[in-house]
mmCIF file with all atom_site columns, C-alpha atoms in Angstrom:
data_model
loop_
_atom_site.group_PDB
_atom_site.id
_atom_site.type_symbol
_atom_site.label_atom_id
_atom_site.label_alt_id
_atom_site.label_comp_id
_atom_site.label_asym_id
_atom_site.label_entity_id
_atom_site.label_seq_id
_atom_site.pdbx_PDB_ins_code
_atom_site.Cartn_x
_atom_site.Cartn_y
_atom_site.Cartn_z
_atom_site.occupancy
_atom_site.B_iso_or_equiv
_atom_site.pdbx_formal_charge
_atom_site.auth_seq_id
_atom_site.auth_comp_id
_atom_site.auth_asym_id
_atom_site.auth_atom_id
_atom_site.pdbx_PDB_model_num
ATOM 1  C CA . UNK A 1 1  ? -3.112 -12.170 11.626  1.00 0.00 ? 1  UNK A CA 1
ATOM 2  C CA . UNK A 1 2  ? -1.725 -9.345  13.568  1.00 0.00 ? 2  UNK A CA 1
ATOM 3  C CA . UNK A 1 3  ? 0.110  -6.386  12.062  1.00 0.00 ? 3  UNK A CA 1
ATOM 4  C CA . UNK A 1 4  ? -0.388 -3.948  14.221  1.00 0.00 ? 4  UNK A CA 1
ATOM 5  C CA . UNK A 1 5  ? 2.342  -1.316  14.532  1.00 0.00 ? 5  UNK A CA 1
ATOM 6  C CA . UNK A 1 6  ? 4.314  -1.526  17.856  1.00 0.00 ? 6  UNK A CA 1
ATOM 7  C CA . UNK A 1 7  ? 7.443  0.117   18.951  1.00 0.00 ? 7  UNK A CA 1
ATOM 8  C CA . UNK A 1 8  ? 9.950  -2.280  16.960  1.00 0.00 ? 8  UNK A CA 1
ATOM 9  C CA . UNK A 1 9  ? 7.898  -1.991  13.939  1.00 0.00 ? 9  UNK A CA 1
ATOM 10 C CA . UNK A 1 10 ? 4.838  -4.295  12.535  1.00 0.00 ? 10 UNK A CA 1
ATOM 11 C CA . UNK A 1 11 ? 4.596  -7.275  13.972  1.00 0.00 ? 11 UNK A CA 1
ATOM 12 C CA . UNK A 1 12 ? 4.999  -9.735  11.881  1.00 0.00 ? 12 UNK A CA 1
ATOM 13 C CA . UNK A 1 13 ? 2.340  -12.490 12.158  1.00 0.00 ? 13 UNK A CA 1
ATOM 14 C CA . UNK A 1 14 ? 1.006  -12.564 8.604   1.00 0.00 ? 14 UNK A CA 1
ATOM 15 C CA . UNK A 1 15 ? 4.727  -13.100 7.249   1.00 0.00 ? 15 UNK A CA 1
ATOM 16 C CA . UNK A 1 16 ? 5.090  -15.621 9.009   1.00 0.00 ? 16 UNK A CA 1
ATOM 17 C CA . UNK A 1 17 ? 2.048  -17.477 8.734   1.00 0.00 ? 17 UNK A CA 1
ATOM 18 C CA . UNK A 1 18 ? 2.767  -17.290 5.033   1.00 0.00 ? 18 UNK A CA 1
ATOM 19 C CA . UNK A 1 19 ? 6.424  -18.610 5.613   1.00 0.00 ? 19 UNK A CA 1
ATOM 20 C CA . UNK A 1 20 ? 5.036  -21.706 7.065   1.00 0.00 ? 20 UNK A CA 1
ATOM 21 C CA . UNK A 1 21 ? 1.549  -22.076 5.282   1.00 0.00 ? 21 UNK A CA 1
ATOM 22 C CA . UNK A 1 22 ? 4.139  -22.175 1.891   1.00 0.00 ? 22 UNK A CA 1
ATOM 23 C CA . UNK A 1 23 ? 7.682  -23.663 3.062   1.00 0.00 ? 23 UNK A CA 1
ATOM 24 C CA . UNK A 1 24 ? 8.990  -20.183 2.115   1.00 0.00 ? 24 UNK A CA 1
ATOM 25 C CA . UNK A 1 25 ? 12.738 -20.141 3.209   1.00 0.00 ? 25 UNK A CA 1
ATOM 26 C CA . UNK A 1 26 ? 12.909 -16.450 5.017   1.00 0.00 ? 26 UNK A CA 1
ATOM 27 C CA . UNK A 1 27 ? 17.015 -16.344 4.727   1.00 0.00 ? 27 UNK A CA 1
ATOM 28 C CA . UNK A 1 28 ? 15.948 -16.263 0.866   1.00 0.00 ? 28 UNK A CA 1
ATOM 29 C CA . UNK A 1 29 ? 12.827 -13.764 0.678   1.00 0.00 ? 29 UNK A CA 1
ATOM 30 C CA . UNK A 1 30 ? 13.056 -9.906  1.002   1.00 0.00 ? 30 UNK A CA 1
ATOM 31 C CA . UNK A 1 31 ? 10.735 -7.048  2.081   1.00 0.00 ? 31 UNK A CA 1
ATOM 32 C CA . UNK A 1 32 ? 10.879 -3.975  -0.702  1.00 0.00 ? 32 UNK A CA 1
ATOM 33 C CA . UNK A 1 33 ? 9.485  -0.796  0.686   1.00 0.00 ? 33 UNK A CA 1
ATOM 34 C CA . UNK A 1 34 ? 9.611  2.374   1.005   1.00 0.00 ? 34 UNK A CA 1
ATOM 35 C CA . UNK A 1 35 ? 9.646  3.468   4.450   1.00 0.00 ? 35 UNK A CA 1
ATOM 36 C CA . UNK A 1 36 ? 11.519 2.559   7.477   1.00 0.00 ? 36 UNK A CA 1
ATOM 37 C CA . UNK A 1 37 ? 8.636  0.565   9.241   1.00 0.00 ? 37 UNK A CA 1
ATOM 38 C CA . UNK A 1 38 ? 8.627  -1.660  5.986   1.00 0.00 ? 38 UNK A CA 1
ATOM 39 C CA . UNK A 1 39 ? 12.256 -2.126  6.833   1.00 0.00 ? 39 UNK A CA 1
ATOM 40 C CA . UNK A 1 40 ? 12.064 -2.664  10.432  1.00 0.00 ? 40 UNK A CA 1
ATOM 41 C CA . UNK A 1 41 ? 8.714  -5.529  10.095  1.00 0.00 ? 41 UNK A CA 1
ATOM 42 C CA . UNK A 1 42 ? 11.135 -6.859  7.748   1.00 0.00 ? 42 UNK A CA 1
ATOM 43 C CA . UNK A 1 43 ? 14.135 -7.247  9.521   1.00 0.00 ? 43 UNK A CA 1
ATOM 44 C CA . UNK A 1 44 ? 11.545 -8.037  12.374  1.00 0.00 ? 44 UNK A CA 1
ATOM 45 C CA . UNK A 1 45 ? 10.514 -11.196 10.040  1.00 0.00 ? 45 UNK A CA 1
ATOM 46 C CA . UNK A 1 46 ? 14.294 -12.735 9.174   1.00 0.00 ? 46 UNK A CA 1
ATOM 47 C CA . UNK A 1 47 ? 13.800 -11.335 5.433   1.00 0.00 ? 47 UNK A CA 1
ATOM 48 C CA . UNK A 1 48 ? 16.446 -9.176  3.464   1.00 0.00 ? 48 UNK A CA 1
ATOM 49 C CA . UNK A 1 49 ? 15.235 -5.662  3.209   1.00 0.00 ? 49 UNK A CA 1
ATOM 50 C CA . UNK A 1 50 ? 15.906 -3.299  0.471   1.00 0.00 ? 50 UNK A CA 1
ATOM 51 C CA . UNK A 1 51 ? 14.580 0.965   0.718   1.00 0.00 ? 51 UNK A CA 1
ATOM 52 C CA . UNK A 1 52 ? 13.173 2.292   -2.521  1.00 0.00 ? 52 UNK A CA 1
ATOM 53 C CA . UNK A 1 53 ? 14.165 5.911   -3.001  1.00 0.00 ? 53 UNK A CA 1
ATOM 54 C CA . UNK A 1 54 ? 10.721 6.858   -4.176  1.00 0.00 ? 54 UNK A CA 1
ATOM 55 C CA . UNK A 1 55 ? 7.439  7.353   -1.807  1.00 0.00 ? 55 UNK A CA 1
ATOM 56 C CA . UNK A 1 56 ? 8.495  8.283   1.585   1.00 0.00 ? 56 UNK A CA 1
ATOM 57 C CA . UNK A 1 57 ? 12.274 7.378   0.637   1.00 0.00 ? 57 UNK A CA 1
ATOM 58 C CA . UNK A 1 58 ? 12.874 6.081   4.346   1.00 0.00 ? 58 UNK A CA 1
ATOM 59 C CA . UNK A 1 59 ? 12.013 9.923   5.260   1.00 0.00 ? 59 UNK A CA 1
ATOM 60 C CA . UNK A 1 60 ? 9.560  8.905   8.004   1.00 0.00 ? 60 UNK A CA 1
ATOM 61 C CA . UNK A 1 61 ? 12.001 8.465   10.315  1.00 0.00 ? 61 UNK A CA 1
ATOM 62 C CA . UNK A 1 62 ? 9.886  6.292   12.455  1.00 0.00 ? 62 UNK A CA 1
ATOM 63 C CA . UNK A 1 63 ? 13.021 3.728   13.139  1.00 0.00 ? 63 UNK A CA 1
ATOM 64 C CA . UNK A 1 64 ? 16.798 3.617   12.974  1.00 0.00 ? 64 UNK A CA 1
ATOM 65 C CA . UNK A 1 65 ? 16.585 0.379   10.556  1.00 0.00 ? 65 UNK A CA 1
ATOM 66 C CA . UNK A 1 66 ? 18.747 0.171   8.097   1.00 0.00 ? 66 UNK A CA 1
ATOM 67 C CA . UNK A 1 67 ? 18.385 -1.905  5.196   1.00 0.00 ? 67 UNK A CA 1
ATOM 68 C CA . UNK A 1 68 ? 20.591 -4.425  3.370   1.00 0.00 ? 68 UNK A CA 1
ATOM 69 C CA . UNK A 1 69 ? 20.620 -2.500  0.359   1.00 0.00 ? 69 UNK A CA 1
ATOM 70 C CA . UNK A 1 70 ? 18.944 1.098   -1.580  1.00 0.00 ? 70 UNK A CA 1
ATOM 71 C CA . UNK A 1 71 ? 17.736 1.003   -4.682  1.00 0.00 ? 71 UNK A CA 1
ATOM 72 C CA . UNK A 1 72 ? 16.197 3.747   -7.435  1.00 0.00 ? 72 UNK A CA 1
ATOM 73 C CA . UNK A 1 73 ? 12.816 2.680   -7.247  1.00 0.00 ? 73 UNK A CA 1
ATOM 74 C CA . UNK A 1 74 ? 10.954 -1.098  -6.981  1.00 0.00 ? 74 UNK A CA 1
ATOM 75 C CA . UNK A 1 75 ? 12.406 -1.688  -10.877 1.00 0.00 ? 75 UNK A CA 1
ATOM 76 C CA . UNK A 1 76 ? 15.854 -1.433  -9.663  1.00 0.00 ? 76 UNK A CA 1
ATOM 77 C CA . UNK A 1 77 ? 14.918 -3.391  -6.245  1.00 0.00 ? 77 UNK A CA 1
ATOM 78 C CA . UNK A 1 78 ? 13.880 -6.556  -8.563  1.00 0.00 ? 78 UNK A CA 1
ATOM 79 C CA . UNK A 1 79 ? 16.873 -6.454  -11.006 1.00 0.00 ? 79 UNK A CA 1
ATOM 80 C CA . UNK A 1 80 ? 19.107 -6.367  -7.770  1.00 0.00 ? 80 UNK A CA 1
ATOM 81 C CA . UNK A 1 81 ? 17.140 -9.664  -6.362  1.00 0.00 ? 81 UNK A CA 1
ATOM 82 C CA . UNK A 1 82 ? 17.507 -11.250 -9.522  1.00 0.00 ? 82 UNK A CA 1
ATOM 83 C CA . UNK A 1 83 ? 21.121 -10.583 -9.901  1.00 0.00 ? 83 UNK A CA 1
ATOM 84 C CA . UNK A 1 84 ? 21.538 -11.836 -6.280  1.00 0.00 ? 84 UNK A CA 1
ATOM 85 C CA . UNK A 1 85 ? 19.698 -15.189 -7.551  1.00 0.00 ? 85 UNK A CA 1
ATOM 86 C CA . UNK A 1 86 ? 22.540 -15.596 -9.861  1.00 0.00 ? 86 UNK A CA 1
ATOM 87 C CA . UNK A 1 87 ? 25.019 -15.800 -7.188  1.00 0.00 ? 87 UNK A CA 1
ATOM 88 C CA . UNK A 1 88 ? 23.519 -18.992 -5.230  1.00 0.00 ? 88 UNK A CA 1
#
């Protein structure tokens, strides 16, 4: 799998061999990090993103990606994703 970093973030080979090795439905899935090259491989991949204000904080400035939502730290990130699971 490649995930070498490029110019509009990691590519995302791995992600989406395991999409399709698993059936995983990408529209549904989300990429939690901490810095703004996890956001931009996951945008990159089709997947919600979400920034954790802890680690790096986004503060690496590497890419203007924004995310689809912030949240305290990865605690907070998986109460959000399991309130959103409520919703569908």
């Amino acid at each position: 799998a490649d995930l070498r970093l490029t110019d509009y973030g990691y590519k995302v080979g791995m992600i989406d061999e395991v999409i399709k090795k698993y059936n995983v439905d990408a529209t549904l899935s989300y990429m939690i990090g901490d810095t703004t090259v996890d956001i931009k491989t996951g945008i990159n991949a089709g997947l919600k993103t979400i920034l954790v204000q802890t680690g790096e904080a986004g503060k690496d400035c590497k890419f203007n990606a924004y995310p689809d939502a912030y949240a305290k730290d990865l605690l907070d990130a998986v109460n959000m994703i399991l309130g959103d699971g409520d919703k569908r």
